[in-house]
Coordinates of C-alpha atoms in Angstrom, one line a residue:
X1 CA 16.4 -5.2 -60.8
X2 CA 19.1 -7.6 -59.4
X3 CA 19.2 -5.7 -55.9
X4 CA 15.9 -5.2 -55.7
X5 CA 15.9 -7.9 -55.1
X6 CA 18.6 -8.4 -52.8
X7 CA 17.3 -6.1 -50.6
X8 CA 14.1 -7.8 -50.0
X9 CA 15.9 -11.1 -49.2
X10 CA 16.6 -10.2 -45.5
X11 CA 13.1 -8.7 -45.1
X12 CA 12.1 -12.2 -47.0
X13 CA 13.6 -14.3 -44.0
X14 CA 13.0 -13.0 -41.1
X15 CA 8.8 -12.3 -42.0
X16 CA 9.4 -16.2 -42.2
X17 CA 11.1 -17.1 -39.3
X18 CA 8.7 -14.2 -38.1
X19 CA 6.0 -16.3 -39.2
X20 CA 7.3 -19.8 -37.7
X21 CA 7.5 -18.9 -35.0
X22 CA 4.7 -17.5 -33.9
X23 CA 3.9 -21.0 -35.0
X24 CA 5.8 -22.2 -32.5
X25 CA 4.3 -20.4 -29.9
X26 CA 1.2 -21.0 -30.4
X27 CA 2.3 -24.8 -30.8
X28 CA 3.6 -24.8 -27.5
X29 CA 1.2 -23.1 -25.3
X30 CA -1.8 -25.6 -26.9
X31 CA 0.0 -28.3 -26.2
X32 CA 0.6 -26.4 -22.1
X33 CA -3.1 -26.3 -22.5
X34 CA -3.8 -29.3 -22.9
X35 CA -1.3 -31.4 -20.7
X36 CA -2.9 -29.3 -18.2
X37 CA -7.0 -29.1 -19.1
X38 CA -6.8 -25.6 -18.0
X39 CA -9.3 -23.4 -19.2
X40 CA -10.2 -19.5 -19.8
X41 CA -12.2 -17.2 -16.0
X42 CA -15.0 -16.3 -16.3
X43 CA -15.0 -13.1 -18.7
X44 CA -16.0 -9.1 -16.9
X45 CA -18.7 -8.2 -19.5
X46 CA -17.4 -5.7 -21.0
X47 CA -18.7 -2.8 -24.4
X48 CA -15.1 -2.3 -25.8
X49 CA -13.8 -5.8 -25.9
X50 CA -10.6 -4.6 -27.1
X51 CA -9.1 -1.8 -26.2
X52 CA -11.3 -2.1 -22.7
X53 CA -12.0 1.6 -22.2
X54 CA -15.2 1.4 -20.7
X55 CA -13.6 -0.5 -18.1
X56 CA -10.3 2.6 -18.0
X57 CA -13.9 4.7 -16.9
X58 CA -15.1 1.7 -14.6
X59 CA -11.9 2.5 -12.3
X60 CA -11.5 6.7 -13.2
X61 CA -15.1 6.6 -11.6
X62 CA -14.2 4.8 -8.4
X63 CA -10.8 6.5 -7.4
X64 CA -13.5 9.7 -7.9
X65 CA -15.4 8.5 -6.4
X66 CA -12.4 7.1 -3.4
X67 CA -13.6 3.7 -3.9
X68 CA -11.4 2.0 -5.8
X69 CA -11.1 -0.9 -3.7
X70 CA -14.3 -1.1 -2.7
X71 CA -14.7 -1.7 -6.2
X72 CA -12.6 -4.8 -6.3
X73 CA -14.1 -6.5 -3.6
X74 CA -17.6 -5.8 -5.6
X75 CA -16.2 -7.6 -8.3
X76 CA -15.1 -10.1 -6.6
X77 CA -18.7 -11.1 -5.2
X78 CA -19.9 -11.1 -8.4
X79 CA -17.2 -12.8 -10.1
X80 CA -16.5 -14.8 -7.6
X81 CA -12.2 -15.5 -6.3
X82 CA -10.9 -15.2 -9.9
X83 CA -11.9 -13.7 -13.3
X84 CA -10.4 -11.3 -16.5
X85 CA -11.0 -8.4 -18.3
X86 CA -8.8 -7.5 -21.7
X87 CA -7.8 -3.7 -21.0
X88 CA -5.7 -1.5 -24.1
X89 CA -6.0 -5.3 -26.6
X90 CA -4.0 -7.1 -23.3
X91 CA -5.2 -9.7 -20.7
X92 CA -5.3 -8.8 -17.1
X93 CA -6.0 -11.7 -14.3
X94 CA -8.3 -10.8 -11.0
X95 CA -7.4 -13.2 -8.1
X96 CA -8.3 -13.9 -4.7
X97 CA -7.7 -17.4 -4.4
X98 CA -5.2 -18.7 -2.2
X99 CA -3.9 -21.9 -4.6
X100 CA -3.1 -18.3 -7.0
X101 CA -1.4 -16.4 -4.2
X102 CA 0.6 -19.4 -3.2
X103 CA 1.9 -20.3 -7.0
X104 CA 2.2 -17.1 -7.7
X105 CA 4.1 -15.2 -4.9
X106 CA 6.2 -18.6 -3.7
X107 CA 5.8 -22.2 -5.3
X108 CA 5.4 -20.9 -9.0
X109 CA 7.8 -17.3 -7.9
X110 CA 10.3 -17.6 -10.4
X111 CA 7.4 -17.3 -12.8
X112 CA 6.1 -13.8 -11.9
X113 CA 8.1 -10.7 -11.5
X114 CA 7.4 -6.6 -10.9
X115 CA 10.6 -5.6 -12.8
X116 CA 8.6 -4.6 -16.1
X117 CA 6.0 -2.6 -14.5
X118 CA 7.6 -1.6 -11.0
X119 CA 10.9 -0.2 -12.9
X120 CA 8.7 2.5 -15.4
X121 CA 6.5 4.1 -11.9
X122 CA 9.5 3.8 -9.5
X123 CA 12.7 4.3 -11.9
X124 CA 13.1 8.5 -12.0
X125 CA 12.5 8.5 -7.8
X126 CA 14.6 5.9 -6.3
X127 CA 16.4 4.1 -9.8
X128 CA 16.9 -0.6 -9.5
X129 CA 16.3 -1.7 -6.2
X130 CA 15.4 -4.2 -3.9
X131 CA 11.6 -3.4 -5.2
X132 CA 12.4 -2.6 -8.4
X133 CA 13.7 -5.5 -9.4
X134 CA 13.5 -9.7 -10.5
X135 CA 16.3 -11.4 -10.7
X136 CA 20.3 -11.3 -10.0
X137 CA 19.9 -7.7 -9.0
X138 CA 16.9 -7.8 -6.5
X139 CA 19.3 -11.2 -4.6
X140 CA 21.7 -8.4 -4.9
X141 CA 20.0 -6.2 -3.4
X142 CA 18.1 -8.7 -1.5
X143 CA 21.2 -9.3 0.2
X144 CA 23.1 -6.1 1.0
X145 CA 19.4 -5.6 3.3
X146 CA 18.1 -9.1 5.3
X147 CA 21.2 -9.6 7.5
X148 CA 20.8 -5.7 8.7
X149 CA 17.8 -5.1 9.4
X150 CA 16.3 -8.6 11.1
X151 CA 19.0 -6.4 14.3
X152 CA 16.7 -3.1 13.0
X153 CA 13.8 -4.1 15.1
X154 CA 15.9 -4.8 18.5
X155 CA 18.8 -2.4 18.6
X156 CA 17.1 0.7 16.4
X157 CA 14.1 0.3 19.4
X158 CA 16.2 3.2 21.9
X159 CA 16.7 5.7 19.6
X160 CA 12.9 5.3 17.7
X161 CA 11.5 6.4 21.1
X162 CA 13.0 9.4 20.7
X163 CA 10.9 10.9 17.9
X164 CA 8.3 8.8 19.4
X165 CA 9.0 11.2 22.4
X166 CA 8.2 14.3 20.6
X167 CA 5.6 13.3 19.1
X168 CA 3.2 13.2 22.3
X169 CA 4.7 16.3 23.3
X170 CA 2.4 18.1 19.7
X171 CA -0.5 16.0 20.5
X172 CA -3.1 18.7 22.6
X173 CA -3.5 17.3 26.5
X174 CA -7.3 18.6 26.5
X175 CA -9.4 17.3 24.2
X176 CA -8.8 20.3 21.5
X177 CA -9.2 18.6 18.8
X178 CA -5.7 17.4 17.1
X179 CA -5.1 14.4 12.8
X180 CA -2.2 13.0 14.2
X181 CA -1.8 12.0 10.2
X182 CA 0.6 13.9 9.4
X183 CA 2.1 13.7 12.9
X184 CA 2.5 10.3 12.3
X185 CA 3.9 11.3 9.1
X186 CA 7.0 13.6 10.4
X187 CA 7.2 10.4 12.4
X188 CA 8.2 8.8 10.3
X189 CA 9.7 10.2 8.3
X190 CA 12.2 11.6 10.8
X191 CA 12.8 7.7 12.5
X192 CA 13.3 6.6 9.0
X193 CA 15.9 8.7 7.5
X194 CA 17.6 8.4 11.2
X195 CA 17.5 4.4 10.9
X196 CA 18.9 5.3 6.3
X197 CA 20.7 7.4 6.4
X198 CA 22.5 8.4 10.3
X199 CA 20.4 11.5 10.0
X200 CA 17.3 12.0 11.2
X201 CA 15.3 15.2 9.7
X202 CA 13.9 16.3 13.0
X203 CA 9.9 17.0 11.5
X204 CA 9.0 16.6 15.1
X205 CA 11.7 18.7 16.8
X206 CA 11.2 22.6 16.7
X207 CA 12.9 23.4 13.6
X208 CA 15.0 22.0 10.8
X209 CA 16.8 22.3 8.4
X210 CA 16.6 24.3 5.5
X211 CA 18.4 20.2 3.7
X212 CA 16.0 18.5 5.1
X213 CA 12.3 21.1 4.2
X214 CA 14.0 21.0 0.5
X215 CA 14.1 17.0 0.0
X216 CA 10.6 16.4 2.3
X217 CA 8.7 18.1 -0.5
X218 CA 11.0 16.7 -3.7
X219 CA 9.9 13.6 -1.8
X220 CA 6.3 14.4 -1.0
X221 CA 5.1 15.2 -4.5
X222 CA 7.7 12.7 -6.1
X223 CA 5.5 10.2 -4.3
X224 CA 2.0 11.6 -5.1
X225 CA 4.2 11.5 -8.8
X226 CA 5.4 8.0 -8.6
X227 CA 1.1 7.2 -7.3
X228 CA 0.0 9.0 -11.3
X229 CA 2.2 6.7 -12.8
X230 CA 0.5 3.8 -11.5
X231 CA -3.1 4.6 -12.7
X232 CA -2.3 4.6 -16.2
X233 CA 1.1 4.2 -17.4
X234 CA -0.7 3.4 -21.4
X235 CA -1.6 7.0 -20.9
X236 CA 2.4 8.3 -19.2
X237 CA 3.1 9.9 -22.5
X238 CA 0.7 12.7 -22.7
X239 CA 2.1 14.5 -19.1
X240 CA 5.5 16.5 -19.1
X241 CA 5.4 17.1 -15.3
X242 CA 8.7 18.6 -15.0
X243 CA 8.5 19.4 -10.6
X244 CA 8.6 15.6 -11.2
X245 CA 11.3 15.0 -12.4
X246 CA 13.5 17.9 -10.4
X247 CA 11.4 16.5 -7.3
X248 CA 13.6 13.4 -8.2
X249 CA 17.1 15.1 -8.5
X250 CA 16.8 16.6 -5.1
X251 CA 16.0 13.2 -3.6
X252 CA 18.3 11.7 -4.9
X253 CA 21.0 14.9 -3.9
X254 CA 20.2 14.4 -0.8
X255 CA 21.0 11.2 -1.1
X256 CA 23.8 10.9 -1.9
X257 CA 25.6 13.7 0.5
X258 CA 24.6 10.6 3.0
X259 CA 25.8 7.3 0.6
X260 CA 29.1 9.9 0.3
X261 CA 29.1 10.3 5.0
X262 CA 28.8 6.3 4.6
X263 CA 31.3 5.9 2.2
X264 CA 33.7 7.9 4.4
X265 CA 33.1 6.1 7.9
X266 CA 34.7 2.8 6.0
X267 CA 38.5 4.7 7.3
X268 CA 37.2 6.0 10.3
X269 CA 37.8 3.6 13.3
X270 CA 34.8 1.9 14.6
X271 CA 33.7 3.5 18.8
X272 CA 32.5 1.2 19.9
X273 CA 30.5 2.7 22.2
X274 CA 28.8 3.7 18.7
X275 CA 26.2 0.3 18.3
X276 CA 23.6 2.4 16.4
X277 CA 22.8 0.5 12.8
X278 CA 23.2 3.4 10.0
X279 CA 21.9 1.3 6.9
X280 CA 24.2 3.2 4.6
X281 CA 27.3 2.4 6.5
X282 CA 26.2 -1.3 6.2
X283 CA 25.3 -1.5 3.3
X284 CA 29.4 0.9 3.1
X285 CA 30.7 -1.8 3.9
X286 CA 29.9 -4.3 1.5
X287 CA 29.7 -2.4 -1.7
X288 CA 31.5 1.0 -3.3
X289 CA 29.5 1.7 -6.0
X290 CA 27.2 4.6 -5.6
X291 CA 24.7 5.3 -7.6
X292 CA 24.4 1.5 -7.2
X293 CA 23.8 3.3 -2.7
X294 CA 21.8 5.8 -3.5
X295 CA 19.0 3.5 -5.4
X296 CA 19.2 0.4 -1.9
X297 CA 18.8 3.2 -0.5
X298 CA 15.5 4.7 -1.7
X299 CA 14.5 2.2 -2.8
X300 CA 13.6 1.1 1.1
X301 CA 13.2 4.8 2.5
X302 CA 9.0 3.9 0.8
X303 CA 8.5 1.8 1.8
X304 CA 9.9 2.0 5.1
X305 CA 7.9 6.6 5.5
X306 CA 5.0 5.3 4.0
X307 CA 3.8 1.3 6.2
X308 CA 4.4 3.2 9.2
X309 CA 2.7 6.3 9.1
X310 CA -0.1 4.3 7.0
X311 CA -0.4 1.7 9.1
X312 CA 0.2 4.2 13.0
X313 CA -3.0 6.0 11.3
X314 CA -5.0 3.7 10.1
X315 CA -4.6 1.9 13.8
X316 CA -6.6 5.3 15.8
X317 CA -9.0 5.9 12.3
X318 CA -10.5 2.5 14.0
X319 CA -10.0 3.7 18.3
X320 CA -11.1 7.2 18.3
X321 CA -14.7 5.1 16.3
X322 CA -14.7 2.3 19.1
X323 CA -13.6 3.3 22.3
X324 CA -14.3 0.8 24.1
X325 CA -11.6 -1.4 22.6
X326 CA -8.8 1.5 22.8
X327 CA -10.3 1.5 27.2
X328 CA -9.3 -2.2 26.7
X329 CA -5.8 -2.2 25.1
X330 CA -5.0 1.1 28.0
X331 CA -5.6 -2.3 30.3
X332 CA -3.6 -4.2 28.3
X333 CA -0.7 -1.5 28.2
X334 CA 0.1 -0.7 31.5
X335 CA 0.2 -3.6 32.7
X336 CA 4.4 -3.0 31.4
X337 CA 6.7 -1.0 33.3
X338 CA 9.5 0.7 31.6
X339 CA 11.7 -2.7 32.5
X340 CA 9.3 -4.5 29.2
X341 CA 9.6 -1.6 27.0
X342 CA 10.9 -4.1 24.5
X343 CA 10.7 -6.2 21.2
X344 CA 9.8 -8.8 23.5
X345 CA 7.9 -7.6 25.4
X346 CA 5.4 -5.5 22.9
X347 CA 5.1 -9.0 21.5
X348 CA 3.6 -10.0 24.8
X349 CA 0.5 -7.9 24.5
X350 CA -1.8 -10.1 22.5
X351 CA -4.6 -7.3 22.7
X352 CA -2.5 -4.8 21.3
X353 CA -1.6 -7.6 18.6
X354 CA -5.2 -7.9 17.3
X355 CA -5.6 -4.7 17.0
X356 CA -2.6 -3.9 15.2
X357 CA -3.7 -7.4 12.6
X358 CA -7.5 -6.2 12.3
X359 CA -6.1 -3.2 11.1
X360 CA -3.8 -4.6 8.7
X361 CA -6.7 -6.7 8.1
X362 CA -9.2 -3.6 6.6
X363 CA -7.3 -1.8 6.0
X364 CA -3.8 -2.9 4.3
X365 CA -0.8 -0.6 3.8
X366 CA -1.4 -1.4 -0.2
X367 CA -4.8 -2.5 -1.1
X368 CA -3.9 -4.4 -3.9
X369 CA -0.8 -6.1 -5.9
X370 CA 0.0 -6.4 -9.1
X371 CA 2.4 -8.7 -11.0
X372 CA 4.0 -9.5 -14.2
X373 CA 4.1 -13.3 -15.9
X374 CA 8.5 -13.2 -17.3
X375 CA 7.5 -16.6 -19.3
X376 CA 4.0 -18.2 -20.3
X377 CA 3.1 -20.1 -17.1
X378 CA -0.2 -21.7 -15.5
X379 CA -2.9 -20.6 -12.7
X380 CA -3.1 -23.7 -10.6
X381 CA -7.0 -22.9 -10.2
X382 CA -9.9 -20.5 -11.2
X383 CA -11.0 -21.1 -14.7
X384 CA -13.7 -23.4 -16.7
X385 CA -17.0 -22.3 -15.9
X386 CA -16.7 -24.5 -11.9
X387 CA -13.5 -21.8 -11.3
X388 CA -11.9 -25.1 -10.7
X389 CA -9.6 -25.7 -13.5
X390 CA -6.3 -24.9 -14.4
X391 CA -5.6 -20.8 -16.1
X392 CA -3.2 -20.5 -18.8
X393 CA -1.6 -17.8 -18.7
X394 CA 0.0 -16.1 -21.8
X395 CA 4.6 -13.9 -20.7
X396 CA 3.5 -10.6 -19.9
X397 CA 0.3 -11.1 -19.5
X398 CA -0.3 -9.7 -16.0
X399 CA -2.0 -9.5 -12.6
X400 CA -4.0 -8.6 -9.6
X401 CA -4.4 -9.4 -5.6
X402 CA -6.4 -7.3 -3.9
X403 CA -5.6 -7.8 -0.3
X404 CA -8.0 -5.4 0.5
X405 CA -11.2 -8.5 -0.7
X406 CA -9.0 -11.1 0.0
X407 CA -8.8 -10.0 4.0
X408 CA -12.9 -10.0 3.6
X409 CA -14.2 -12.6 2.6
X410 CA -16.6 -13.9 5.0
X411 CA -16.0 -18.0 5.1
X412 CA -12.3 -16.9 6.3
X413 CA -12.3 -13.9 8.4
X414 CA -16.2 -14.3 9.5
X415 CA -19.6 -13.2 8.6
X416 CA -19.1 -10.0 10.3
X417 CA -15.7 -9.2 7.7
X418 CA -16.7 -6.5 6.9
X419 CA -16.6 -5.4 11.1
X420 CA -13.6 -3.5 12.9
X421 CA -13.2 -6.5 16.6
X422 CA -10.0 -7.6 17.7
X423 CA -11.1 -9.8 19.6
X424 CA -11.6 -12.0 16.6
X425 CA -7.8 -12.8 16.6
X426 CA -8.6 -14.7 20.4
X427 CA -10.0 -17.6 18.5
X428 CA -9.4 -17.3 14.4
X429 CA -7.4 -20.2 12.9
X430 CA -5.5 -18.8 9.9
X431 CA -5.7 -20.1 6.7
X432 CA -2.1 -20.4 4.9
X433 CA -1.8 -17.3 2.5
X434 CA -5.2 -15.7 3.8
X435 CA -3.5 -12.3 5.0
X436 CA -1.3 -10.7 3.6
X437 CA -0.3 -7.9 4.4
X438 CA 3.2 -7.6 3.7
X439 CA 2.8 -9.7 1.1
X440 CA 3.9 -13.5 1.2
X441 CA 6.7 -15.9 -0.2
X442 CA 10.8 -14.9 -1.5
X443 CA 9.2 -11.3 -1.9
X444 CA 7.9 -10.4 1.3
X445 CA 8.3 -7.0 2.9
X446 CA 12.4 -7.5 4.4
X447 CA 11.5 -4.6 7.3
X448 CA 7.9 -6.2 7.8
X449 CA 9.2 -6.9 12.1
X450 CA 10.5 -3.7 12.0
X451 CA 7.1 -1.8 10.8
X452 CA 5.1 -4.4 13.6
X453 CA 7.2 -3.1 16.5
X454 CA 7.3 0.3 15.7
X455 CA 4.0 0.6 15.5
X456 CA 3.1 -1.9 18.5
X457 CA 5.3 0.7 20.4
X458 CA 4.3 4.2 18.7
X459 CA 1.0 3.1 20.1
X460 CA 1.5 1.6 23.5
X461 CA 3.1 5.1 24.4
X462 CA 0.1 6.9 23.8
X463 CA -2.2 5.0 24.7
X464 CA -0.7 4.3 27.8
X465 CA 0.0 8.7 28.3
X466 CA -4.0 9.4 27.4
X467 CA -7.1 7.7 29.0
X468 CA -9.5 8.3 26.8
X469 CA -10.3 9.0 23.3
X470 CA -13.2 10.6 21.0
X471 CA -13.0 11.1 16.9
X472 CA -13.3 14.5 16.3
X473 CA -14.8 13.6 12.5
X474 CA -17.8 14.2 11.5
X475 CA -17.6 11.0 8.6
X476 CA -17.3 7.7 9.9
X477 CA -16.2 5.3 7.5
X478 CA -12.9 5.9 5.8
X479 CA -12.7 7.2 2.3
X480 CA -9.8 6.1 0.6
X481 CA -6.7 8.9 -0.7
X482 CA -4.5 6.2 -3.4
X483 CA -1.1 7.5 -3.6
X484 CA 1.3 4.6 -3.7
X485 CA 0.0 3.0 -0.4
X486 CA -4.0 3.2 0.2
X487 CA -4.5 6.0 2.9
X488 CA -7.2 7.4 5.3
X489 CA -7.9 11.1 3.0
X490 CA -9.5 12.3 6.0
X491 CA -6.3 11.4 8.0
X492 CA -6.9 10.3 12.0
X493 CA -9.3 13.7 14.3
X494 CA -9.1 12.7 17.3
X495 CA -9.6 14.1 20.1
X496 CA -6.7 12.8 23.3
X497 CA -7.9 13.5 27.1
X498 CA -5.1 13.1 29.9
X499 CA -7.6 13.2 32.8

């Protein structure tokens, strides 16, 4: 009997400790709620208020209907800029309130993170890096990347132009129908692999290597696998996709070969004539860990490829349906002389910038973004019957914001916010935190200027070459294809004419 009590004492002590900790945590949380006068936000009506399986069904239905972004917008229109739901026994918050966005992305940045979510979603594919981590490791990644990216948009435009010239050669000149989406995907892959690894996959060239083809196949399948993991992480234990794990391994092996080249290049004297920036070489100058270099490169490769390809597809999706915009844009672009095809010259094309801004507004590459509370915190507004009281957020709670819904608010972008009208940007006075196609705060996309430069350059070159565009897609509305990004399911089917 004595031995029994001796064995039971540690367990009993743990129970007492857990109970006291729970009570203390509850009291501290209640104190915070009282101090800030927090109130809960409105809740979505739910048939299942515990597991929220009815909401899971609604999400599945919106995916099948290819209207996930529009579904978010409808919920914000109906329930206000901040609301909550119960799913899998936990509270999930949704907000597009500007004060809350500023708090999450900037002023209360330390309370919010991505690692508990993204490292699971992306980890097998890209490992730890700038996109998947928080805290000291994220700061380490950002420090590695930022100096190089600040020079990329200017130094690498001449290299990028080679890939754009190849793309234009593949576009029919006689007005035959062409889907620009796969061409833009190949352009983005060619340019991003050259930028990151120093060697392009040459997908737009007449021939490409078997090694590159295997990487591209693995990359595309791995990306789709990550998208599935993101949608319903709670159900991933039911799936055993061996091809996904093989694809992750193939992608990593491809990058590891370039890491080895980058490390070996440190022992070779630099050619003063070689001014091309290569991210792998720049990182290898700073660290020795091969796995770290590989993961850092993969963390950048994913958004670098997707941002350019998706943006270009969406721009030409809208231009094909608004030929008067195309004519006006071409008139401006024809004022460029060869010497002005620079980063600064492209930024000076105001209507081109308006077209790009309007596309990013209506169809941001990333339609929504999640943050998880790394500690108990408070959102400045959204609670109570008036929606103006602070909202208490428990550690571990997830907050979702919809850039798609945010960018279509009439009081921010006009009563015609659903329409594609680049002219609105001529007089629009942006309210802070109302336009976030690249995120905001310390985690704002470090490749933003590079992406804008590449997208602007490609648009300008195509529009300069082809005087006229026609839509070749019988479906006029934008149909969503959810992966990691929100793509156009129907691509950008157009007819372009040289005369």
